[in-house]
Short mmCIF file of C-alpha atoms and ligand atoms in Angstrom, two decimals:
data_model
loop_
_atom_site.label_atom_id
_atom_site.label_comp_id
_atom_site.label_asym_id
_atom_site.label_seq_id
_atom_site.Cartn_x
_atom_site.Cartn_y
_atom_site.Cartn_z
CA UNK P 1 0.00 0.00 0.00
CA UNK P 2 1.37 3.44 -0.89
CA UNK P 3 1.62 6.27 1.63
CA UNK P 4 -1.02 8.23 -0.25
CA UNK P 5 -3.44 5.32 -0.12
CA UNK P 6 -2.78 4.89 3.54
CA UNK P 7 -3.45 8.59 4.19
CA UNK P 8 -6.74 8.41 2.36
CA UNK P 9 -7.79 5.34 4.26
CA UNK P 10 -6.92 6.91 7.59
CA UNK P 11 -8.92 9.97 6.64
CA UNK P 12 -11.85 7.72 5.83
CA UNK P 13 -11.51 6.14 9.22
CA UNK P 14 -11.67 9.44 11.02
CA UNK P 15 -14.74 10.33 9.01
CA UNK P 16 -16.67 7.18 9.41
CA UNK P 17 -15.27 5.32 12.37
CA UNK P 18 -14.13 1.75 11.87
CA UNK P 19 -14.70 0.50 8.36
CA UNK P 20 -15.12 -3.17 7.54
CA UNK P 21 -12.12 -4.98 6.08
CA UNK P 22 -13.64 -5.51 2.67
CA UNK P 23 -14.26 -1.77 2.45
CA UNK P 24 -10.66 -1.09 3.31
CA UNK P 25 -9.76 -3.31 0.40
CA UNK P 26 -12.15 -1.32 -1.79
CA UNK P 27 -10.64 1.97 -0.75
CA UNK P 28 -7.18 0.64 -1.42
CA UNK P 29 -8.09 -0.17 -5.01
CA UNK P 30 -9.73 3.19 -5.68
CA UNK P 31 -6.39 4.91 -6.23
CA UNK P 32 -7.08 5.25 -9.94
CA UNK P 33 -9.71 7.98 -9.39
CA UNK P 34 -8.88 11.40 -8.01
CA UNK P 35 -11.03 14.46 -7.91
CA UNK P 36 -8.20 16.49 -9.41
CA UNK P 37 -8.24 14.30 -12.55
CA UNK P 38 -11.54 15.93 -13.47
CA UNK P 39 -10.26 19.48 -13.16
CA UNK P 40 -10.82 22.35 -10.76
CA UNK P 41 -14.09 23.54 -12.25
CA UNK P 42 -15.79 20.16 -12.39
CA UNK P 43 -19.05 20.31 -10.39
CA UNK P 44 -19.72 17.53 -7.87
CA UNK P 45 -23.01 16.93 -6.17
CA UNK P 46 -25.91 14.74 -5.23
CA UNK P 47 -29.48 14.95 -6.49
CA UNK P 48 -33.01 14.56 -5.12
CA UNK P 49 -36.56 15.58 -6.05
CA UNK P 50 -39.31 17.26 -4.04
CA UNK P 51 -41.93 14.50 -4.04
CA UNK P 52 -39.35 11.83 -3.35
CA UNK P 53 -37.95 13.43 -0.20
CA UNK P 54 -40.03 16.26 1.24
CA UNK P 55 -43.15 14.67 2.70
CA UNK P 56 -45.45 17.33 4.27
CA UNK P 57 -47.75 16.70 1.34
CA UNK P 58 -50.56 18.94 2.62
CA UNK P 59 -48.79 21.35 4.98
CA UNK P 60 -48.59 25.13 4.90
CA UNK P 61 -50.93 25.65 2.00
CA UNK P 62 -49.52 23.00 -0.33
CA UNK P 63 -52.13 21.54 -2.68
CA UNK P 64 -52.42 18.04 -4.13
CA UNK P 65 -50.00 17.10 -6.89
CA UNK P 66 -50.61 14.36 -9.45
CA UNK P 67 -48.35 12.12 -7.36
CA UNK P 68 -50.34 12.77 -4.16
CA UNK P 69 -53.47 11.96 -6.10
CA UNK P 70 -52.05 8.89 -7.83
CA UNK P 71 -50.63 7.33 -4.67
CA UNK P 72 -53.80 8.04 -2.66
CA UNK P 73 -56.41 7.08 -5.23
CA UNK P 74 -54.67 4.49 -7.38
CA UNK P 75 -52.78 2.63 -4.70
CA UNK P 76 -52.47 -0.55 -6.72
CA UNK P 77 -50.24 1.31 -9.17
CA UNK P 78 -47.52 1.47 -6.49
CA UNK P 79 -45.91 -1.92 -5.98
CA UNK P 80 -45.74 -1.50 -2.20
CA UNK P 81 -48.94 0.60 -1.92
CA UNK P 82 -46.78 3.34 -0.34
CA UNK P 83 -46.83 7.09 -0.92
CA UNK P 84 -44.71 10.21 -0.44
CA UNK P 85 -46.82 11.70 2.38
CA UNK P 86 -43.82 11.63 4.71
CA UNK P 87 -40.97 10.32 2.52
CA UNK P 88 -37.65 11.44 4.08
CA UNK P 89 -39.41 14.25 5.96
CA UNK P 90 -36.97 16.66 4.34
CA UNK P 91 -39.54 19.42 4.86
CA UNK P 92 -38.72 19.32 8.56
CA UNK P 93 -35.20 17.94 8.39
CA UNK P 94 -33.63 20.01 5.62
CA UNK P 95 -31.26 21.69 8.05
CA UNK P 96 -29.63 18.53 9.33
CA UNK P 97 -29.66 16.98 5.83
CA UNK P 98 -27.83 19.95 4.34
CA UNK P 99 -25.42 19.94 7.30
CA UNK P 100 -24.73 16.30 6.52
CA UNK P 101 -23.95 17.24 2.92
CA UNK P 102 -21.44 19.77 4.16
CA UNK P 103 -19.89 17.22 6.52
CA UNK P 104 -19.58 14.87 3.56
CA UNK P 105 -17.79 17.59 1.53
CA UNK P 106 -20.53 17.59 -1.11
CA UNK P 107 -20.22 20.89 -2.98
CA UNK P 108 -23.60 20.98 -4.75
CA UNK P 109 -27.15 19.90 -4.01
CA UNK P 110 -29.61 19.39 -6.85
CA UNK P 111 -33.24 19.49 -5.72
CA UNK P 112 -36.59 20.31 -7.28
CA UNK P 113 -39.32 22.71 -6.19
CA UNK P 114 -42.89 21.55 -5.65
CA UNK P 115 -45.13 23.65 -7.89
CA UNK P 116 -48.00 22.84 -5.49
CA UNK P 117 -46.26 24.63 -2.59
CA UNK P 118 -45.68 27.77 -4.65
CA UNK P 119 -48.92 28.03 -6.64
CA UNK P 120 -51.49 25.77 -4.97
CA UNK P 121 -54.06 26.59 -7.66
CA UNK P 122 -51.52 25.85 -10.38
CA UNK P 123 -51.60 29.50 -11.44
CA UNK P 124 -52.72 32.72 -9.77
CA UNK P 125 -52.24 33.28 -6.07
CA UNK P 126 -48.73 32.68 -4.74
CA UNK P 127 -48.45 30.80 -1.43
CA UNK P 128 -45.97 32.76 0.68
CA UNK P 129 -45.34 29.82 3.01
CA UNK P 130 -44.24 27.71 0.04
CA UNK P 131 -41.95 30.48 -1.21
CA UNK P 132 -40.51 30.85 2.31
CA UNK P 133 -39.75 27.13 2.65
CA UNK P 134 -37.44 27.11 -0.36
CA UNK P 135 -35.84 30.37 0.80
CA UNK P 136 -34.96 28.54 4.02
CA UNK P 137 -33.56 25.57 2.09
CA UNK P 138 -31.52 27.82 -0.20
CA UNK P 139 -30.26 29.98 2.68
CA UNK P 140 -29.18 26.87 4.55
CA UNK P 141 -27.31 25.61 1.48
CA UNK P 142 -25.55 28.94 1.09
CA UNK P 143 -24.67 29.00 4.78
CA UNK P 144 -23.17 25.51 4.58
CA UNK P 145 -21.35 26.30 1.35
CA UNK P 146 -23.36 23.75 -0.62
CA UNK P 147 -24.35 25.27 -3.98
CA UNK P 148 -28.09 24.98 -4.68
CA UNK P 149 -29.01 23.61 -8.13
CA UNK P 150 -32.73 23.98 -8.78
CA UNK P 151 -34.84 21.76 -11.01
CA UNK P 152 -38.08 23.59 -11.80
CA UNK P 153 -40.14 20.49 -12.52
CA UNK P 154 -39.54 16.93 -11.36
CA UNK P 155 -42.87 15.24 -12.18
CA UNK P 156 -45.30 16.70 -9.61
CA UNK P 157 -47.83 18.73 -11.61
CA UNK P 158 -50.63 20.32 -9.54
CA UNK P 159 -53.62 17.96 -9.73
CA UNK P 160 -55.85 20.95 -10.40
CA UNK P 161 -54.00 21.44 -13.70
CA UNK P 162 -54.16 17.74 -14.51
CA UNK P 163 -57.93 18.06 -14.11
CA UNK P 164 -57.77 20.58 -16.95
CA UNK P 165 -55.89 18.15 -19.20
CA UNK P 166 -52.40 18.42 -17.69
CA UNK P 167 -49.47 18.40 -20.08
CA UNK P 168 -51.77 17.33 -22.91
CA UNK P 169 -53.45 20.75 -22.78
CA UNK P 170 -51.60 23.41 -24.77
CA UNK P 171 -52.40 25.86 -21.98
CA UNK P 172 -49.76 23.98 -19.97
CA UNK P 173 -47.18 26.17 -21.74
CA UNK P 174 -48.79 29.26 -20.24
CA UNK P 175 -49.18 27.64 -16.79
CA UNK P 176 -45.56 26.56 -16.79
CA UNK P 177 -44.37 30.02 -17.86
CA UNK P 178 -46.24 31.56 -14.97
CA UNK P 179 -44.77 29.09 -12.46
CA UNK P 180 -41.20 29.50 -13.73
CA UNK P 181 -41.59 33.27 -13.73
CA UNK P 182 -42.59 33.21 -10.04
CA UNK P 183 -39.71 30.98 -8.93
CA UNK P 184 -37.07 32.67 -11.10
CA UNK P 185 -38.05 36.05 -9.64
CA UNK P 186 -38.21 34.66 -6.09
CA UNK P 187 -34.87 32.83 -6.01
CA UNK P 188 -32.88 34.25 -8.93
CA UNK P 189 -30.80 36.55 -6.74
CA UNK P 190 -29.56 33.62 -4.66
CA UNK P 191 -29.51 30.69 -7.08
CA UNK P 192 -27.59 30.72 -10.34
CA UNK P 193 -27.84 27.07 -11.44
CA UNK P 194 -31.20 26.12 -12.92
CA UNK P 195 -32.64 23.12 -14.72
CA UNK P 196 -35.99 23.43 -16.47
CA UNK P 197 -37.12 19.79 -16.49
CA UNK P 198 -36.18 16.43 -15.12
CA UNK P 199 -36.34 13.62 -17.69
CA UNK P 200 -39.26 14.37 -20.00
CA UNK P 201 -38.71 10.95 -21.62
CA UNK P 202 -39.71 9.43 -18.30
CA UNK P 203 -42.66 11.45 -17.05
CA UNK P 204 -44.40 11.94 -20.40
CA UNK P 205 -44.51 8.32 -21.65
CA UNK P 206 -44.82 6.77 -18.19
CA UNK P 207 -47.64 9.15 -17.27
CA UNK P 208 -49.54 9.51 -20.55
CA UNK P 209 -48.74 6.45 -22.67
CA UNK P 210 -48.02 3.49 -20.41
CA UNK P 211 -49.87 4.77 -17.37
CA UNK P 212 -47.51 3.36 -14.76
CA UNK P 213 -46.73 6.80 -13.32
CA UNK P 214 -49.00 9.72 -12.46
CA UNK P 215 -51.38 10.74 -13.90
CA UNK P 216 -51.78 7.17 -15.14
CA UNK P 217 -53.13 7.65 -18.69
CA UNK P 218 -52.83 5.07 -21.43
CA UNK P 219 -53.68 7.29 -24.34
CA UNK P 220 -51.77 7.87 -27.59
CA UNK P 221 -53.41 11.16 -28.38
CA UNK P 222 -52.65 12.63 -24.94
CA UNK P 223 -49.11 11.34 -25.20
CA UNK P 224 -48.40 13.02 -28.54
CA UNK P 225 -49.88 16.30 -27.36
CA UNK P 226 -47.99 16.15 -24.06
CA UNK P 227 -44.69 15.53 -25.86
CA UNK P 228 -45.09 18.66 -27.92
CA UNK P 229 -46.26 20.86 -25.04
CA UNK P 230 -43.39 19.73 -22.83
CA UNK P 231 -40.91 20.32 -25.66
CA UNK P 232 -42.32 23.83 -26.02
CA UNK P 233 -41.95 24.40 -22.28
CA UNK P 234 -38.21 23.75 -22.48
CA UNK P 235 -37.73 26.84 -24.64
CA UNK P 236 -40.33 28.83 -22.70
CA UNK P 237 -38.82 27.98 -19.29
CA UNK P 238 -35.27 28.63 -20.46
CA UNK P 239 -36.16 32.09 -21.79
CA UNK P 240 -37.97 33.07 -18.60
CA UNK P 241 -35.00 32.11 -16.44
CA UNK P 242 -32.64 33.96 -18.79
CA UNK P 243 -34.78 37.11 -18.55
CA UNK P 244 -35.07 37.01 -14.77
CA UNK P 245 -31.84 35.61 -13.40
CA UNK P 246 -28.70 37.61 -13.89
CA UNK P 247 -25.69 35.39 -14.58
CA UNK P 248 -27.80 32.21 -14.68
CA UNK P 249 -26.31 28.87 -15.68
CA UNK P 250 -29.32 27.27 -17.36
CA UNK P 251 -29.75 23.65 -18.27
CA UNK P 252 -32.33 20.94 -18.53
CA UNK P 253 -31.97 17.22 -18.03
CA UNK P 254 -32.60 14.19 -20.23
CA UNK P 255 -32.62 10.51 -19.34
CA UNK P 256 -30.71 8.45 -21.88
CA UNK P 257 -29.56 4.90 -22.50
CA UNK P 258 -26.98 3.69 -24.94
CA UNK P 259 -28.80 1.44 -27.42
CA UNK P 260 -27.27 -1.63 -29.06
CA UNK P 261 -28.92 -3.90 -31.61
CA UNK P 262 -29.16 -7.54 -30.54
CA UNK P 263 -27.20 -8.51 -33.68
CA UNK P 264 -26.26 -6.95 -36.99
CA UNK P 265 -29.35 -8.03 -38.92
CA UNK P 266 -30.49 -4.91 -40.81
CA UNK P 267 -33.97 -5.09 -39.24
CA UNK P 268 -32.43 -5.00 -35.78
CA UNK P 269 -30.00 -2.22 -36.69
CA UNK P 270 -32.96 -0.13 -37.83
CA UNK P 271 -34.83 -1.13 -34.68
CA UNK P 272 -31.91 0.19 -32.59
CA UNK P 273 -32.00 3.49 -34.51
CA UNK P 274 -35.73 3.81 -33.81
CA UNK P 275 -35.29 3.01 -30.14
CA UNK P 276 -32.46 5.54 -29.94
CA UNK P 277 -34.60 8.21 -31.63
CA UNK P 278 -37.42 7.56 -29.17
CA UNK P 279 -35.49 7.10 -25.94
CA UNK P 280 -32.65 9.54 -26.49
CA UNK P 281 -33.64 12.08 -29.12
CA UNK P 282 -37.39 12.74 -29.01
CA UNK P 283 -36.99 15.68 -26.62
CA UNK P 284 -33.30 16.47 -27.03
CA UNK P 285 -33.33 17.06 -30.80
CA UNK P 286 -36.14 19.63 -30.96
CA UNK P 287 -34.78 21.46 -27.92
CA UNK P 288 -31.38 21.60 -29.65
CA UNK P 289 -33.04 23.13 -32.71
CA UNK P 290 -33.02 19.98 -34.86
CA UNK P 291 -36.77 19.29 -34.91
CA UNK P 292 -38.31 15.91 -34.11
CA UNK P 293 -36.21 12.89 -35.22
CA UNK P 294 -38.74 11.74 -37.80
CA UNK P 295 -36.23 10.22 -40.24
CA UNK P 296 -35.50 7.50 -37.68
CA UNK P 297 -38.87 7.54 -35.93
CA UNK P 298 -41.76 7.92 -38.39
CA UNK P 299 -44.25 8.14 -35.48
CA UNK P 300 -43.05 11.74 -34.98
CA UNK P 301 -45.62 12.73 -37.59
CA UNK P 302 -48.31 12.30 -34.91
CA UNK P 303 -46.51 14.82 -32.72
CA UNK P 304 -45.84 17.29 -35.50
CA UNK P 305 -49.60 17.46 -36.14
CA UNK P 306 -49.80 19.51 -32.94
CA UNK P 307 -47.25 22.09 -34.00
CA UNK P 308 -48.46 25.62 -34.64
CA UNK P 309 -46.76 28.24 -36.80
CA UNK P 310 -43.64 29.51 -35.06
CA UNK P 311 -43.29 26.49 -32.74
CA UNK P 312 -40.17 25.19 -34.52
CA UNK P 313 -38.20 28.24 -33.34
CA UNK P 314 -39.84 28.46 -29.92
CA UNK P 315 -39.07 24.90 -28.88
CA UNK P 316 -35.34 25.47 -29.15
CA UNK P 317 -33.30 27.21 -26.49
CA UNK P 318 -29.64 27.98 -26.17
CA UNK P 319 -28.97 26.12 -22.92
CA UNK P 320 -25.70 26.69 -21.08
CA UNK P 321 -25.56 23.00 -20.30
CA UNK P 322 -27.44 19.80 -20.88
CA UNK P 323 -27.95 17.37 -18.00
CA UNK P 324 -27.25 13.79 -19.00
CA UNK P 325 -28.90 11.19 -16.78
CA UNK P 326 -27.87 7.60 -17.24
CA UNK P 327 -28.29 4.36 -15.38
CA UNK P 328 -28.24 1.51 -17.87
CA UNK P 329 -28.23 0.44 -21.52
CA UNK P 330 -30.75 -1.14 -23.89
CA UNK P 331 -30.21 -4.04 -26.26
CA UNK P 332 -33.08 -4.30 -28.72
CA UNK P 333 -34.53 -6.25 -31.60
CA UNK P 334 -37.39 -5.60 -33.99
CA UNK P 335 -40.90 -6.48 -32.88
CA UNK P 336 -43.53 -5.07 -35.22
CA UNK P 337 -46.47 -5.36 -32.85
CA UNK P 338 -45.04 -2.88 -30.31
CA UNK P 339 -46.60 0.51 -31.07
CA UNK P 340 -44.55 3.57 -32.06
CA UNK P 341 -41.10 2.02 -31.84
CA UNK P 342 -41.69 -1.56 -33.07
CA UNK P 343 -38.90 -2.73 -30.84
CA UNK P 344 -38.51 -4.99 -27.85
CA UNK P 345 -35.74 -5.10 -25.23
CA UNK P 346 -33.59 -8.14 -24.71
CA UNK P 347 -34.16 -8.84 -20.98
CA UNK P 348 -31.21 -7.31 -19.09
CA UNK P 349 -30.73 -10.57 -17.17
CA UNK P 350 -29.75 -12.26 -20.43
CA UNK P 351 -26.91 -9.85 -21.13
CA UNK P 352 -24.45 -11.43 -18.76
CA UNK P 353 -23.74 -8.40 -16.57
CA UNK P 354 -24.72 -7.54 -13.02
CA UNK P 355 -28.29 -6.28 -12.52
CA UNK P 356 -29.40 -3.61 -10.06
CA UNK P 357 -32.41 -3.79 -7.77
CA UNK P 358 -34.42 -2.03 -10.50
CA UNK P 359 -33.60 -4.89 -12.88
CA UNK P 360 -31.30 -2.61 -14.88
CA UNK P 361 -28.08 -3.84 -16.44
CA UNK P 362 -24.85 -2.44 -15.00
CA UNK P 363 -23.05 -1.16 -18.10
CA UNK P 364 -20.54 1.59 -17.32
CA UNK P 365 -19.33 1.92 -20.91
CA UNK P 366 -22.81 3.11 -21.83
CA UNK P 367 -22.24 6.49 -20.20
CA UNK P 368 -19.04 6.92 -22.21
CA UNK P 369 -20.91 6.34 -25.49
CA UNK P 370 -23.67 8.72 -24.45
CA UNK P 371 -21.22 11.44 -23.51
CA UNK P 372 -19.60 11.09 -26.93
CA UNK P 373 -23.00 11.21 -28.57
CA UNK P 374 -24.09 14.37 -26.71
CA UNK P 375 -20.73 15.93 -27.45
CA UNK P 376 -21.37 15.55 -31.16
CA UNK P 377 -24.39 17.90 -30.98
CA UNK P 378 -23.19 21.24 -32.25
CA UNK P 379 -25.57 23.15 -29.94
CA UNK P 380 -24.64 21.38 -26.72
CA UNK P 381 -22.24 23.74 -25.05
CA UNK P 382 -21.51 21.75 -21.93
CA UNK P 383 -22.65 18.43 -20.44
CA UNK P 384 -23.22 17.75 -16.78
CA UNK P 385 -24.09 14.28 -15.57
CA UNK P 386 -27.03 15.36 -13.44
CA UNK P 387 -27.97 11.82 -12.35
CA UNK P 388 -26.16 8.52 -12.13
CA UNK P 389 -26.40 5.86 -9.48
CA UNK P 390 -27.79 2.48 -8.61
CA UNK P 391 -30.27 0.73 -6.36
CA UNK P 392 -29.01 -2.31 -4.49
CA UNK P 393 -30.48 -3.93 -1.40
CA UNK P 394 -28.76 -2.40 1.63
CA UNK P 395 -28.67 -3.45 5.22
CA UNK P 396 -27.53 -1.58 8.30
CA UNK P 397 -25.21 -3.90 10.23
CA UNK P 398 -23.67 -2.61 13.43
CA UNK P 399 -24.43 0.92 12.34
CA UNK P 400 -22.80 0.56 8.93
CA UNK P 401 -24.01 0.00 5.39
CA UNK P 402 -21.39 -1.75 3.35
CA UNK P 403 -22.80 -1.08 -0.11
CA UNK P 404 -19.88 -2.47 -2.04
CA UNK P 405 -21.85 -2.87 -5.27
CA UNK P 406 -23.00 0.74 -5.35
CA UNK P 407 -19.50 1.92 -4.58
CA UNK P 408 -18.11 -0.12 -7.44
CA UNK P 409 -20.89 1.09 -9.74
CA UNK P 410 -20.08 4.73 -9.02
CA UNK P 411 -16.36 4.23 -9.51
CA UNK P 412 -16.83 2.32 -12.75
CA UNK P 413 -19.20 4.88 -14.22
CA UNK P 414 -16.97 7.74 -13.08
CA UNK P 415 -13.99 6.09 -14.74
CA UNK P 416 -15.94 6.15 -18.01
CA UNK P 417 -16.83 9.81 -17.49
CA UNK P 418 -13.14 10.52 -17.04
CA UNK P 419 -12.30 8.49 -20.14
CA UNK P 420 -14.68 10.65 -22.17
CA UNK P 421 -13.35 13.85 -20.60
CA UNK P 422 -9.78 12.87 -21.42
CA UNK P 423 -10.86 12.38 -25.01
CA UNK P 424 -12.07 15.97 -25.13
CA UNK P 425 -15.77 15.60 -24.26
CA UNK P 426 -17.07 18.79 -22.64
CA UNK P 427 -18.34 17.11 -19.49
CA UNK P 428 -18.12 19.37 -16.48
CA UNK P 429 -20.01 17.84 -13.59
CA UNK P 430 -21.36 14.72 -11.94
CA UNK P 431 -24.27 14.34 -9.52
CA UNK P 432 -25.03 11.07 -7.79
CA UNK P 433 -28.63 9.94 -7.64
CA UNK P 434 -29.32 10.11 -4.83
CA UNK P 435 -28.19 11.85 -1.68
CA UNK P 436 -30.41 9.57 0.43
CA UNK P 437 -32.78 6.65 -0.06
CA UNK P 438 -36.19 7.99 -0.98
CA UNK P 439 -39.56 7.27 -2.58
CA UNK P 440 -38.85 5.53 -5.86
CA UNK P 441 -42.20 6.31 -7.55
CA UNK P 442 -44.16 3.22 -8.64
CA UNK P 443 -41.59 1.01 -6.90
CA UNK P 444 -42.24 2.54 -3.47
CA UNK P 445 -39.43 2.70 -0.90
CA UNK P 446 -37.88 -0.68 -1.67
CA UNK P 447 -35.19 0.33 -4.18
CA UNK P 448 -32.52 2.26 -2.32
CA UNK P 449 -30.46 4.66 -4.41
CA UNK P 450 -28.92 6.78 -1.64
CA UNK P 451 -25.32 7.14 -0.62
CA UNK P 452 -26.93 7.90 2.73
CA UNK P 453 -29.26 5.27 4.17
CA UNK P 454 -32.70 6.41 5.31
CA UNK P 455 -34.45 4.44 8.02
CA UNK P 456 -38.01 5.35 7.06
CA UNK P 457 -39.41 4.33 10.47
CA UNK P 458 -37.10 6.60 12.50
CA UNK P 459 -35.76 8.94 9.79
CA UNK P 460 -32.25 8.16 10.97
CA UNK P 461 -29.59 8.82 8.32
CA UNK P 462 -26.52 6.57 8.06
CA UNK P 463 -23.73 7.36 5.64
CA UNK P 464 -23.14 4.27 3.51
CA UNK P 465 -19.70 3.09 2.46
CA UNK P 466 -20.32 4.71 -0.94
CA UNK P 467 -21.05 8.00 0.84
CA UNK P 468 -17.88 7.70 2.90
CA UNK P 469 -15.90 7.01 -0.22
CA UNK P 470 -17.47 9.98 -2.03
CA UNK P 471 -16.68 12.32 0.90
CA UNK P 472 -13.11 11.14 0.93
CA UNK P 473 -12.81 11.47 -2.84
CA UNK P 474 -14.19 15.01 -2.65
CA UNK P 475 -11.84 15.98 0.16
CA UNK P 476 -8.73 15.13 -1.80
CA UNK P 477 -8.62 17.89 -4.40
O1 IFM Z 501 -35.66 8.24 -8.83
C1 IFM Z 501 -35.51 8.54 -10.18
C2 IFM Z 501 -35.52 10.04 -10.41
O2 IFM Z 501 -36.66 10.63 -9.90
C3 IFM Z 501 -35.43 10.35 -11.88
N1 IFM Z 501 -34.34 9.63 -12.49
C4 IFM Z 501 -34.21 8.24 -12.23
C5 IFM Z 501 -34.24 7.97 -10.74
C6 IFM Z 501 -34.08 6.47 -10.44
O3 IFM Z 501 -35.11 5.75 -11.03
#
């Protein structure tokens, strides 16, 4: 063991008390990754979302969101029949949680705002108590030297707006503009890092096409309309932040998966191109000014039907950065009977790699390919990995969580980020999903993504081995 390795291990010991032997071995092999390899300006952080952590679902004037409604009225849609009523109780515990981030040397905290706290009627009257809550969160971040990174929308539309058609109603563009205008004006003096959306390719199809997420629709027409309205809101939201926040660093985030064809049969190669257009490009391309990817995905014609004169220009925005969010990869083959994409996934279990608790394949090289792909877009100025992480079953044993698999996952994905960066990709940040275990939507609380363990019965937080490693990594500049 080198002296440097020994020093890092001793530092880890002082941070986390006695570490198990296998973790010591892990730490000893992590010498290949150093924070300094990524450069001084690389942003490091952890990410969360309002509904997944806050709880306090009906406190201080907050109204019902589509996720409150979905979990209360369509319980069977949640595998464990759970809801986010309490979640991690961040609403009451934000101070100690942000202090923990500081203790863990985490420089940036990505979180979303609940529209229903700010504008309980969706539009119109502003709820001062909601505004005040996020001021307290932001002030605490600034006090602890943890930079706040705000996501405007992470899936929790006010139910009152869903009752008017939700994202499938073109008025949603106006509603969203009003909401973003309120928050940009309220927090713009204190917060410079903004993201308009979290993963449109998740909340639009899961909520309007497959119906497994709120609001639970299985409806092609609503889906196509919602895609276009949400695309339009990217440009609209970006412009409002630009006009209101001096010196803003504005981005938006996209989920993405590297897509491989099962084999090189031409039908499967074309299937992979269609899957890629759907999963990775349906929102990204129009927002980057390239229009819908209809050459590879003919179904785009159903979306384009909803375009109005002038939309082509309005959907694009000159973002300062694009948030890349990656967990896994897809291997596909043609299957004509699947609507829109005519593609089916090869089950991840058959691919020969480790599988996470979500059933997703562990495939670190995927993030490298995606970074290269994003880098080839002329209009992407900078890429930040705004989410990456893994769910594995965790157990607290003698006050410790030895999440070796998550730790390895993070290191392996980070190594691929570094590989891309060394090859000239403009990647400038990395946020782990998630700071702490939280409500994983239709999966309930079972999948644990945190680098901090949450005991949902007592709300006790325990830094996992991955969290200890991350703190140590961040400490050594
Ligand atoms: O928990 C989610 C998050 O809300 C959005 N991105 C993926 C995460 C893991 O599924």
